[in-house]
Coordinates of C-alpha atoms in Angstrom, one line a residue:
M1 CA 133.2 35.0 116.5
N2 CA 132.9 33.6 120.0
R3 CA 131.1 30.6 118.4
F4 CA 134.0 29.8 116.2
A5 CA 136.4 30.0 119.2
R6 CA 134.2 27.5 121.0
L7 CA 134.0 25.1 118.0
A8 CA 137.8 25.3 117.7
T9 CA 138.2 24.2 121.4
R10 CA 135.9 21.2 120.8
L11 CA 137.5 20.0 117.6
L12 CA 141.1 20.3 118.8
A13 CA 140.4 19.4 122.5
V14 CA 142.1 22.5 123.9
P15 CA 141.1 24.7 126.8
L16 CA 141.2 28.1 124.9
G17 CA 140.1 29.3 121.5
I18 CA 140.5 32.9 120.2
V19 CA 139.5 35.0 117.2
W20 CA 142.0 37.8 117.0
L21 CA 141.3 40.7 114.6
E22 CA 144.0 42.6 112.8
P23 CA 144.3 45.9 114.7
A24 CA 145.1 47.8 111.6
G25 CA 142.0 46.6 109.8
E26 CA 138.4 47.7 110.0
A27 CA 138.0 46.2 113.5
A28 CA 140.9 48.3 115.0
G29 CA 140.5 48.5 118.7
A30 CA 138.3 45.4 119.0
V31 CA 139.3 43.0 121.8
P32 CA 139.9 39.3 121.0
E33 CA 136.9 37.1 121.3
C34 CA 137.7 34.0 123.4
W35 CA 136.2 30.7 124.6
P36 CA 135.5 30.4 127.4
A37 CA 134.1 33.9 127.4
G38 CA 136.2 36.3 129.5
A39 CA 139.3 34.1 129.5
E40 CA 142.7 35.7 129.5
P41 CA 144.1 35.2 125.9
D42 CA 147.8 35.7 126.8
P43 CA 150.2 34.4 125.6
A44 CA 148.2 33.7 122.4
V45 CA 148.0 37.3 121.4
P46 CA 151.8 37.8 120.9
A47 CA 151.9 34.6 118.9
C48 CA 149.0 35.9 116.7
C49 CA 150.8 39.2 116.2
R50 CA 154.0 37.3 115.2
L51 CA 152.0 35.2 112.7
V52 CA 150.6 38.3 111.1
A53 CA 153.9 40.2 111.2
E54 CA 156.0 37.5 109.6
D55 CA 154.4 35.9 106.6
G56 CA 150.7 35.3 107.4
M57 CA 151.2 31.5 107.1
P58 CA 149.5 29.0 109.5
R59 CA 151.6 28.5 112.6
F60 CA 151.6 25.4 114.8
L61 CA 154.1 25.4 117.6
S62 CA 154.7 23.7 121.0
R63 CA 157.2 24.5 123.7
V64 CA 158.3 23.3 127.1
G65 CA 159.4 25.4 130.0
G66 CA 162.8 27.0 129.7
G67 CA 162.8 27.4 125.9
S68 CA 161.1 26.4 122.7
E69 CA 161.3 26.9 118.9
D70 CA 159.5 30.0 119.6
G71 CA 162.1 31.2 122.0
D72 CA 159.6 33.2 124.0
G73 CA 159.1 33.0 127.8
D74 CA 159.5 30.2 130.3
A75 CA 156.0 28.7 130.6
A76 CA 155.2 25.6 128.6
F77 CA 152.3 25.9 126.1
A78 CA 151.1 24.9 122.7
F79 CA 149.8 27.3 120.0
A80 CA 148.0 26.7 116.7
G81 CA 146.8 29.6 114.5
V82 CA 145.4 30.0 111.0
P83 CA 145.0 33.4 109.2
L84 CA 141.6 34.8 108.4
V85 CA 141.5 36.1 104.9
G86 CA 139.2 38.6 103.2
G87 CA 137.7 38.5 99.7
S88 CA 140.7 40.2 98.1
G89 CA 143.2 38.2 100.0
E90 CA 143.7 40.8 102.7
L91 CA 144.5 39.6 106.2
L92 CA 141.6 40.0 108.6
G93 CA 142.9 38.3 111.7
V94 CA 143.7 34.9 113.2
L95 CA 141.7 31.9 114.5
A96 CA 143.9 30.3 117.1
V97 CA 143.8 27.7 119.9
T98 CA 146.2 27.3 122.9
D99 CA 147.0 24.6 125.4
H100 CA 148.7 24.9 128.7
A101 CA 151.0 21.9 128.0
P102 CA 153.2 21.1 125.0
R103 CA 151.5 18.9 122.4
Q104 CA 152.1 17.6 118.9
W105 CA 149.6 18.9 116.4
S106 CA 148.3 16.2 114.1
E107 CA 147.4 16.5 110.4
D108 CA 143.7 16.3 111.5
D109 CA 144.3 19.2 113.9
V110 CA 145.8 21.2 111.1
R111 CA 143.0 20.3 108.7
D112 CA 140.2 20.9 111.2
L113 CA 141.5 24.3 112.3
S114 CA 142.1 25.4 108.7
D115 CA 138.6 24.4 107.7
L116 CA 137.1 26.2 110.6
A117 CA 139.3 29.3 109.8
A118 CA 137.9 29.2 106.2
A119 CA 134.4 29.2 107.6
C120 CA 135.2 32.0 110.0
S121 CA 136.7 34.0 107.1
A122 CA 133.6 33.5 105.0
Q123 CA 131.5 34.6 107.9
M124 CA 133.6 37.8 108.3
R125 CA 133.4 38.5 104.6
M126 CA 129.6 38.1 104.7
R127 CA 129.5 40.4 107.7
T128 CA 131.6 42.9 105.8
R129 CA 129.3 42.7 102.7
S130 CA 126.2 43.0 105.0
E131 CA 127.8 46.1 106.5
T132 CA 128.5 47.5 103.1
V133 CA 125.0 46.8 102.0
R134 CA 123.6 48.4 105.1
Q135 CA 125.8 51.4 104.6
A136 CA 124.7 51.5 100.9
R137 CA 121.1 51.2 101.9
E138 CA 121.4 54.0 104.5
A139 CA 123.2 56.1 101.9
A140 CA 120.4 55.4 99.4
E141 CA 117.7 56.1 101.9
G142 CA 119.5 59.4 102.8
E143 CA 119.8 60.3 99.2
A144 CA 116.2 59.4 98.6
T145 CA 115.2 61.6 101.5
R146 CA 117.4 64.4 100.1
V147 CA 115.9 64.0 96.7
H148 CA 112.4 64.0 98.2
E149 CA 113.2 67.2 100.0
L150 CA 114.6 68.7 96.8
L151 CA 111.4 67.7 95.0
N152 CA 109.3 69.4 97.8
R153 CA 111.4 72.5 97.5
S154 CA 111.1 72.4 93.7
E155 CA 107.3 72.1 94.1
L156 CA 107.4 75.0 96.5
L157 CA 109.2 77.2 94.1
L158 CA 106.9 76.2 91.2
R159 CA 103.9 77.1 93.3
A160 CA 105.6 80.4 94.2
S161 CA 106.2 81.3 90.6
E162 CA 102.5 80.6 89.8
D163 CA 100.8 81.9 93.0
L164 CA 102.9 85.1 93.2
A165 CA 102.4 85.9 89.5
D166 CA 98.9 87.3 89.8
T167 CA 98.8 89.0 93.2
S168 CA 96.6 92.1 93.3
G169 CA 98.2 94.0 96.2
L170 CA 100.7 94.0 99.1
D171 CA 98.3 92.3 101.5
D172 CA 97.6 89.6 98.9
V173 CA 101.4 89.1 98.5
R174 CA 101.8 88.8 102.3
R175 CA 99.0 86.3 102.5
R176 CA 100.2 84.1 99.6
V177 CA 103.8 84.0 100.9
G178 CA 102.4 82.8 104.2
D179 CA 100.4 80.1 102.5
L180 CA 103.4 79.0 100.4
V181 CA 106.0 78.6 103.2
G182 CA 103.5 77.3 105.7
G183 CA 103.3 73.9 103.8
G184 CA 106.9 73.5 102.8
L185 CA 109.4 75.4 105.0
D186 CA 106.9 75.5 108.0
P187 CA 108.2 78.6 109.8
A188 CA 106.7 79.6 113.1
G189 CA 106.9 83.3 112.2
I190 CA 106.8 85.4 109.0
D191 CA 107.4 89.1 108.6
L192 CA 107.4 91.2 105.4
V193 CA 108.9 94.7 105.6
L194 CA 109.2 97.3 102.9
V195 CA 111.4 100.4 102.5
R196 CA 109.4 103.7 102.5
Q197 CA 111.2 107.0 102.9
G198 CA 114.1 105.6 104.9
M199 CA 111.9 103.5 107.2
L200 CA 110.9 99.9 107.2
H201 CA 107.2 99.3 107.3
H202 CA 105.5 96.0 108.2
V203 CA 103.0 94.5 105.7
T204 CA 100.2 92.7 107.3
G205 CA 98.1 89.8 106.0
P206 CA 94.2 89.8 106.1
A207 CA 94.3 88.9 109.9
D208 CA 98.0 88.7 110.4
D209 CA 97.4 85.7 112.6
D210 CA 100.5 83.7 111.5
I211 CA 103.0 85.7 113.5
G212 CA 103.1 83.8 116.7
P213 CA 100.5 81.7 118.3
T214 CA 98.0 84.5 118.8
P215 CA 97.1 87.6 116.7
R216 CA 99.5 90.4 117.4
R217 CA 99.5 94.1 116.7
L218 CA 102.6 94.7 114.5
P219 CA 105.2 97.2 115.7
E220 CA 105.6 100.7 114.4
P221 CA 107.9 101.4 111.4
F222 CA 111.6 101.4 112.3
G223 CA 114.7 103.0 110.8
L224 CA 116.6 101.5 107.9
V225 CA 119.8 102.3 109.9
S226 CA 118.5 100.6 113.1
H227 CA 120.2 97.7 114.9
W228 CA 117.7 95.1 113.8
P229 CA 119.2 92.3 111.7
V230 CA 116.4 92.7 109.0
A231 CA 117.5 96.3 108.6
R232 CA 121.1 95.1 108.1
A233 CA 119.9 92.6 105.5
V234 CA 118.3 95.4 103.5
R235 CA 121.3 97.7 103.9
E236 CA 123.9 95.1 102.9
H237 CA 121.7 93.5 100.2
R238 CA 122.4 89.9 101.5
M239 CA 120.9 87.2 103.6
I240 CA 121.3 87.5 107.3
V241 CA 120.8 84.4 109.5
V242 CA 120.0 84.8 113.2
D243 CA 120.6 81.9 115.5
G244 CA 118.9 82.2 118.9
P245 CA 119.6 85.5 120.7
S246 CA 122.8 86.1 118.8
A247 CA 123.2 87.1 115.1
A248 CA 125.6 85.6 112.6
D249 CA 125.9 86.8 109.0
G250 CA 125.3 84.7 106.0
A251 CA 129.0 84.0 105.5
G252 CA 129.0 81.7 108.6
A253 CA 130.8 84.0 111.0
A254 CA 130.9 83.1 114.7
P255 CA 127.9 84.3 116.7
G256 CA 128.5 87.7 118.3
P257 CA 127.2 88.9 121.7
P258 CA 123.5 88.6 122.4
G259 CA 121.4 90.8 120.1
P260 CA 117.8 91.6 119.2
P261 CA 115.4 89.2 117.4
A262 CA 115.6 89.4 113.6
T263 CA 112.7 91.8 113.3
P264 CA 110.5 93.8 115.7
A265 CA 107.6 91.5 114.8
F266 CA 109.4 88.6 116.4
D267 CA 110.0 90.4 119.7
G268 CA 108.8 88.1 122.5
L269 CA 108.8 85.0 120.3
R270 CA 111.2 82.2 121.3
L271 CA 112.7 81.4 117.9
A272 CA 115.9 79.4 117.5
T273 CA 116.7 80.4 113.9
A274 CA 115.6 83.2 111.6
A275 CA 116.5 84.2 108.0
C276 CA 116.3 87.7 106.7
L277 CA 116.0 87.6 102.9
P278 CA 116.5 90.9 101.0
L279 CA 113.9 91.6 98.3
R280 CA 115.9 92.9 95.3
G281 CA 113.8 94.9 92.9
T282 CA 114.6 96.5 89.5
H283 CA 115.9 99.7 91.0
G284 CA 117.2 98.6 94.4
T285 CA 116.2 96.6 97.5
L286 CA 112.5 96.9 98.2
G287 CA 112.6 95.4 101.7
A288 CA 113.0 92.0 103.3
L289 CA 111.1 88.7 103.9
V290 CA 111.9 87.2 107.4
L291 CA 111.2 83.6 108.3
G292 CA 111.7 82.2 111.8
W293 CA 111.7 78.7 113.2
E294 CA 111.2 77.5 116.8
A295 CA 113.8 74.7 116.5
P296 CA 117.3 75.2 115.1
Y297 CA 117.0 75.2 111.3
E298 CA 120.1 74.3 109.3
I299 CA 120.4 76.5 106.2
G300 CA 122.8 74.8 103.9
V301 CA 123.7 75.4 100.3
D302 CA 120.5 73.9 98.9
E303 CA 118.3 75.6 101.5
R304 CA 120.0 78.9 100.8
A305 CA 119.3 78.6 97.1
V306 CA 115.6 77.8 97.8
L307 CA 115.2 80.8 100.1
T308 CA 117.0 83.1 97.7
T309 CA 114.7 82.0 94.8
L310 CA 111.6 82.4 97.0
A311 CA 112.8 85.9 97.9
G312 CA 113.2 86.7 94.2
Y313 CA 109.6 85.6 93.4
T314 CA 108.4 87.6 96.4
A315 CA 110.3 90.7 95.2
Q316 CA 108.8 90.5 91.8
A317 CA 105.3 90.2 93.3
V318 CA 106.0 93.1 95.7
E319 CA 107.3 95.3 92.8
R320 CA 104.2 94.5 90.8
A321 CA 101.9 95.2 93.7
L322 CA 103.6 98.6 94.4
H323 CA 103.2 99.5 90.7
L324 CA 99.6 98.5 90.8
D325 CA 99.0 100.4 94.1
E326 CA 100.6 103.5 92.6
R327 CA 98.5 103.2 89.4
V328 CA 95.3 102.6 91.4
T329 CA 96.1 105.6 93.6
V330 CA 96.6 107.8 90.6
A331 CA 93.4 106.5 89.0
R332 CA 91.4 107.0 92.2
Q333 CA 92.7 110.5 92.6
L334 CA 91.7 111.2 89.1
Q335 CA 88.2 109.9 89.6
R336 CA 87.8 111.7 93.0
A337 CA 88.8 114.9 91.3
M338 CA 86.0 114.4 88.7
L339 CA 83.3 113.5 91.2
T340 CA 81.2 116.4 92.1
E341 CA 81.0 118.1 95.4
L342 CA 77.3 118.3 95.9
P343 CA 75.8 121.8 96.1
G344 CA 73.7 123.0 99.0
V345 CA 70.1 123.6 97.9
P346 CA 67.4 124.9 100.2
G347 CA 64.6 122.5 100.5
L348 CA 66.6 119.5 99.3
E349 CA 68.9 117.0 100.9
L350 CA 71.5 115.5 98.5
S351 CA 73.9 112.5 99.1
A352 CA 76.0 110.4 96.8
L353 CA 78.1 107.2 97.3
Y354 CA 80.7 105.8 94.9
R355 CA 82.3 102.3 95.2
P356 CA 85.1 101.4 92.9
A357 CA 85.4 98.0 91.2
A358 CA 87.6 95.4 92.8
R359 CA 89.4 94.5 89.5
D360 CA 91.4 96.1 86.7
D361 CA 92.4 99.6 87.8
M362 CA 89.7 99.6 90.5
V363 CA 88.1 102.7 88.9
G364 CA 85.6 103.0 86.2
G365 CA 83.2 105.1 84.2
D366 CA 80.4 105.5 86.7
W367 CA 79.7 109.1 87.8
Y368 CA 77.2 111.4 89.4
D369 CA 76.8 115.2 89.0
A370 CA 74.7 118.0 90.4
Y371 CA 74.9 121.7 89.6
P372 CA 72.5 124.7 89.4
L373 CA 70.9 125.1 86.0
P374 CA 71.8 128.3 84.0
V375 CA 69.1 130.9 83.6
A376 CA 67.7 131.2 80.1
P377 CA 68.3 134.4 78.3
G378 CA 65.7 136.9 79.4
G379 CA 64.4 134.5 82.0
A380 CA 64.2 134.7 85.8
A381 CA 66.2 132.6 88.2
T382 CA 64.3 129.5 89.2
G383 CA 66.7 127.8 91.6
A384 CA 66.5 124.7 89.3
L385 CA 69.1 121.9 89.7
S386 CA 70.6 119.5 87.1
L387 CA 71.1 115.9 88.2
T388 CA 73.0 113.2 86.4
V389 CA 74.0 109.6 87.0
G390 CA 75.9 107.8 84.2
D391 CA 78.0 104.8 83.3
I392 CA 80.7 104.9 80.6
T393 CA 81.6 101.4 79.6
G394 CA 84.9 100.1 81.1
H395 CA 86.6 99.6 84.5
D396 CA 90.0 101.3 83.9
M397 CA 91.6 104.7 83.6
R398 CA 90.5 105.0 80.0
A399 CA 86.8 104.7 81.1
A400 CA 87.5 107.2 83.9
A401 CA 89.1 109.7 81.4
L402 CA 86.2 109.3 79.0
M403 CA 83.7 109.8 81.8
G404 CA 85.4 113.1 82.7
Q405 CA 85.1 114.4 79.2
V406 CA 81.5 113.3 78.9
R407 CA 80.6 114.9 82.2
S408 CA 82.1 118.2 81.2
M409 CA 80.5 118.1 77.8
L410 CA 77.1 117.4 79.3
R411 CA 77.5 120.4 81.6
Q412 CA 78.4 122.5 78.7
A413 CA 75.3 121.2 76.8
D414 CA 73.0 122.3 79.6
H415 CA 74.6 125.8 79.5
D416 CA 74.3 126.0 75.7
H417 CA 70.7 125.0 75.8
A418 CA 69.5 126.9 78.8
G419 CA 65.8 126.8 79.4
E420 CA 65.4 123.6 77.4
G421 CA 64.8 120.1 78.6
P422 CA 67.3 117.4 79.7
E423 CA 66.7 115.5 76.4
Q424 CA 68.2 118.4 74.4
A425 CA 71.4 118.3 76.5
L426 CA 71.8 114.6 75.8
C427 CA 71.2 115.1 72.1
A428 CA 73.8 117.9 72.1
L429 CA 76.3 115.6 73.9
E430 CA 75.8 112.8 71.3
R431 CA 76.4 115.3 68.4
A432 CA 79.5 116.6 70.0
C433 CA 81.0 113.1 70.6
R434 CA 80.3 112.3 67.0
R435 CA 81.9 115.4 65.7
L436 CA 85.0 115.0 68.0
N437 CA 85.2 111.3 67.2
L438 CA 85.1 110.6 71.0
P439 CA 84.5 106.8 71.4
A440 CA 82.2 107.1 74.4
S441 CA 79.5 104.6 75.0
G442 CA 77.3 103.9 78.0
T443 CA 74.1 104.9 79.7
A444 CA 72.9 107.9 81.7
V445 CA 69.9 109.5 83.4
H446 CA 69.9 113.3 83.0
A447 CA 67.3 115.2 85.0
H448 CA 66.2 118.8 85.8
L449 CA 64.7 119.5 89.2
T450 CA 62.7 122.7 89.5
P451 CA 61.0 124.1 92.7
A452 CA 57.2 124.3 92.4
D453 CA 54.4 125.4 94.8
D454 CA 53.7 124.1 98.3
G455 CA 57.1 122.6 98.8
H456 CA 56.9 120.3 95.7
W457 CA 59.6 120.0 93.1
R458 CA 59.1 119.2 89.4
L459 CA 61.3 116.4 88.1
T460 CA 62.0 116.2 84.3
W461 CA 64.2 113.5 83.1
S462 CA 65.6 111.7 80.0
N463 CA 66.9 108.2 80.2
A464 CA 69.5 106.9 77.8
G465 CA 69.3 103.2 78.4
H466 CA 70.1 103.5 82.1
P467 CA 68.5 101.5 85.1
A468 CA 65.2 103.2 85.9
P469 CA 65.3 105.7 88.8
L470 CA 63.1 105.0 91.9
V471 CA 60.9 107.4 93.8
V472 CA 59.7 106.6 97.3
T473 CA 57.1 108.9 98.8
A474 CA 56.7 109.8 102.5
D475 CA 54.1 107.0 103.0
G476 CA 56.6 104.4 101.7
A477 CA 55.1 103.9 98.2
V478 CA 57.8 103.2 95.6
E479 CA 57.5 104.1 91.9
T480 CA 59.8 103.1 89.1
L481 CA 60.4 105.7 86.4
V482 CA 60.5 103.2 83.6
R483 CA 60.5 105.5 80.5
H484 CA 63.8 105.4 78.6
D485 CA 65.4 105.7 75.2
V486 CA 68.4 103.9 73.6
L487 CA 71.8 104.0 75.2
L488 CA 74.7 106.4 74.3
H489 CA 77.0 105.0 71.6
H490 CA 79.5 106.6 69.3
A491 CA 78.5 104.3 66.4
L492 CA 74.8 105.2 66.6
T493 CA 73.4 108.1 64.6
P494 CA 72.1 110.8 67.0
G495 CA 68.3 110.9 67.0
P496 CA 65.6 112.7 68.9
R497 CA 65.3 111.8 72.6
T498 CA 62.2 112.0 74.8
C499 CA 61.7 113.2 78.4
D500 CA 59.1 112.7 81.0
S501 CA 58.2 114.5 84.2
R502 CA 56.5 114.0 87.6
S503 CA 56.0 116.0 90.8
L504 CA 58.1 115.1 93.9
P505 CA 56.0 116.0 97.0
P506 CA 57.5 116.9 100.4
G507 CA 59.1 113.9 102.1
S508 CA 59.7 112.0 98.9
T509 CA 63.1 110.6 97.9
L510 CA 64.6 110.1 94.4
L511 CA 67.2 107.4 94.0
L512 CA 69.5 107.2 90.9
Y513 CA 72.0 104.4 90.7
T514 CA 74.2 102.5 88.2
D515 CA 74.0 98.8 87.3
G516 CA 77.0 98.0 89.5
L517 CA 74.5 98.1 92.4
V518 CA 72.1 95.5 91.1
E519 CA 74.1 93.4 88.5
E520 CA 75.7 90.3 89.9
R521 CA 77.3 87.3 88.2
G522 CA 74.8 84.4 88.2
G523 CA 72.0 86.6 89.6
D524 CA 68.8 88.1 88.2
I525 CA 69.0 91.8 87.9
E526 CA 65.3 92.2 88.2
D527 CA 65.2 90.3 91.5
N528 CA 67.9 92.7 92.8
V529 CA 66.0 95.7 91.6
D530 CA 62.9 94.4 93.5
R531 CA 65.0 93.9 96.6
L532 CA 66.3 97.4 96.2
S533 CA 62.8 98.8 96.0
H534 CA 61.7 96.9 99.1
R535 CA 64.8 98.1 101.1
L536 CA 64.1 101.6 100.0
A537 CA 60.4 101.4 101.0
A538 CA 61.3 99.9 104.4
A539 CA 63.8 102.6 105.3
P540 CA 62.9 104.4 108.6
P541 CA 61.4 107.9 107.9
G542 CA 64.0 110.6 108.3
V543 CA 67.0 108.3 108.2
P544 CA 70.0 110.4 106.9
L545 CA 70.6 109.8 103.2
D546 CA 74.3 108.9 103.8
A547 CA 73.3 106.1 106.1
L548 CA 70.5 105.0 103.7
L549 CA 72.9 104.8 100.7
R550 CA 75.4 102.8 102.7
S551 CA 72.7 100.4 103.9
L552 CA 71.4 99.9 100.4
L553 CA 74.9 99.2 99.1
D554 CA 75.7 96.7 101.8
S555 CA 72.3 94.9 101.6
V556 CA 71.8 94.9 97.8
G557 CA 75.2 95.4 96.2
P558 CA 77.2 92.3 95.1
R559 CA 80.0 91.2 97.3
D560 CA 82.6 90.6 94.6
A561 CA 82.3 94.1 93.3
L562 CA 83.3 93.4 89.7
D563 CA 81.8 96.7 88.6
D564 CA 82.0 100.1 90.1
A565 CA 78.7 101.5 91.5
V566 CA 77.1 104.9 92.1
L567 CA 74.1 105.7 94.3
F568 CA 72.7 109.3 94.3
A569 CA 69.7 110.3 96.3
V570 CA 67.7 113.5 96.6
R571 CA 65.1 114.0 99.3
V572 CA 62.5 116.8 99.3
A573 CA 62.2 118.4 102.7
A574 CA 59.0 117.5 104.5
S575 CA 56.5 120.4 104.8

């Protein structure tokens, strides 16, 4: 604009040029631009105002001291002004020149100033269009950013719906929620609390290292009626937003007096914003998910919808995990109730170890059993012991229930066939399953252990398709008891079974186990059995059987634990 004022002074040979903008227009409040720069524009401004106020037509006037056609003031001066017009004919301002002495404006003066005003108007229209384009570009960029953020949030919720659909427990839910929000919402702190008997309990991840910069020990459970904002979110079933040291509710109320952090887990962390999201389950609020940010975090309508949806997916995963945990607890209690408390037998050390599967109901059909053998009619008590390790097919409560029935039936078979070998008990079990239409299938080693002379024990066993037992003597020699018959199966016609026997000298150890110890996906079971034999032979003499079994499970057992496993060991006391 200053350039147009300068050109006007050159073309019309006047000392002052001015571009005056309409104060009511978009440039309201702008000062007139003059040439020379910084010159005082009066009395040109009143003349420009009059031009605009009257009819907006070009104005060329000249007056001498003491009066003029303008009738304004005493000083002599000359004024020429042409309106600046926008694209729709609106008045943008005035391009004007002034002289300190009266003069007559020629036709060339009028034409030159009008042409220059047209160019100035065009420049102003271009500037207006450029500004409009700039604003539109900024708006488009802002909208693109918003759309990108919405897409990121949509991807976050899609991942949440997928990742939280197959969680296996509360710690898994906690870990996956941390992974999800870490890449999208990027909070500095995460806490998951659940309601249990009127208290709020923290749920930890595998290492719980994403609450704060260093691993922290989570606080103790706290009351549902406590002052913590997270407890309020659970009680009132709605989102509570905490800004700094003061809390404001989700309705946007003004912050109250300084209060506690959103949750005890955030105590000591300098978080600017936290959101407490209630987890609504089928039968009430399960707890809350709390996210905290170090910088102020604006939670608008869109963000609120994202957080609410994320809390919904989390609540579904938590409810599913609680149901699974309850089911697994019941199943494990059932299985523990059916696992035998080992009897005390003079001259023998007994130990058993059970590890559940890490899938399905985390229980299965593996079992061990030991009980005194009944005395045959008319016979004398021998102190004989019955030993069993078996594996009913399956990794669920059904397999555990079938295992309980089979175990009880095998015990009864031993009592019904007192004085007979272990193969007769297995045959009686098969016949009973067939008559009762019990769909039990699997493998088992059933053995009788009878004391002999000089501290020896006589082992008699029958193997129904089960992994071969191992015997290690006091000098470290390992023998595999390879003889076996077909497995147990309800579709097979019961036939005769065989048995075998050997002496167990003092200091020897008998190891019975299920295939969950040596079977591994992608591995060779024979290699694992060989490794088990070497580990058993290399065990220090006299090591407690409990420690021996744990060592064998840790060193030989598969890490993924897709199958449950039983280890059962009997050691003959050294003479």
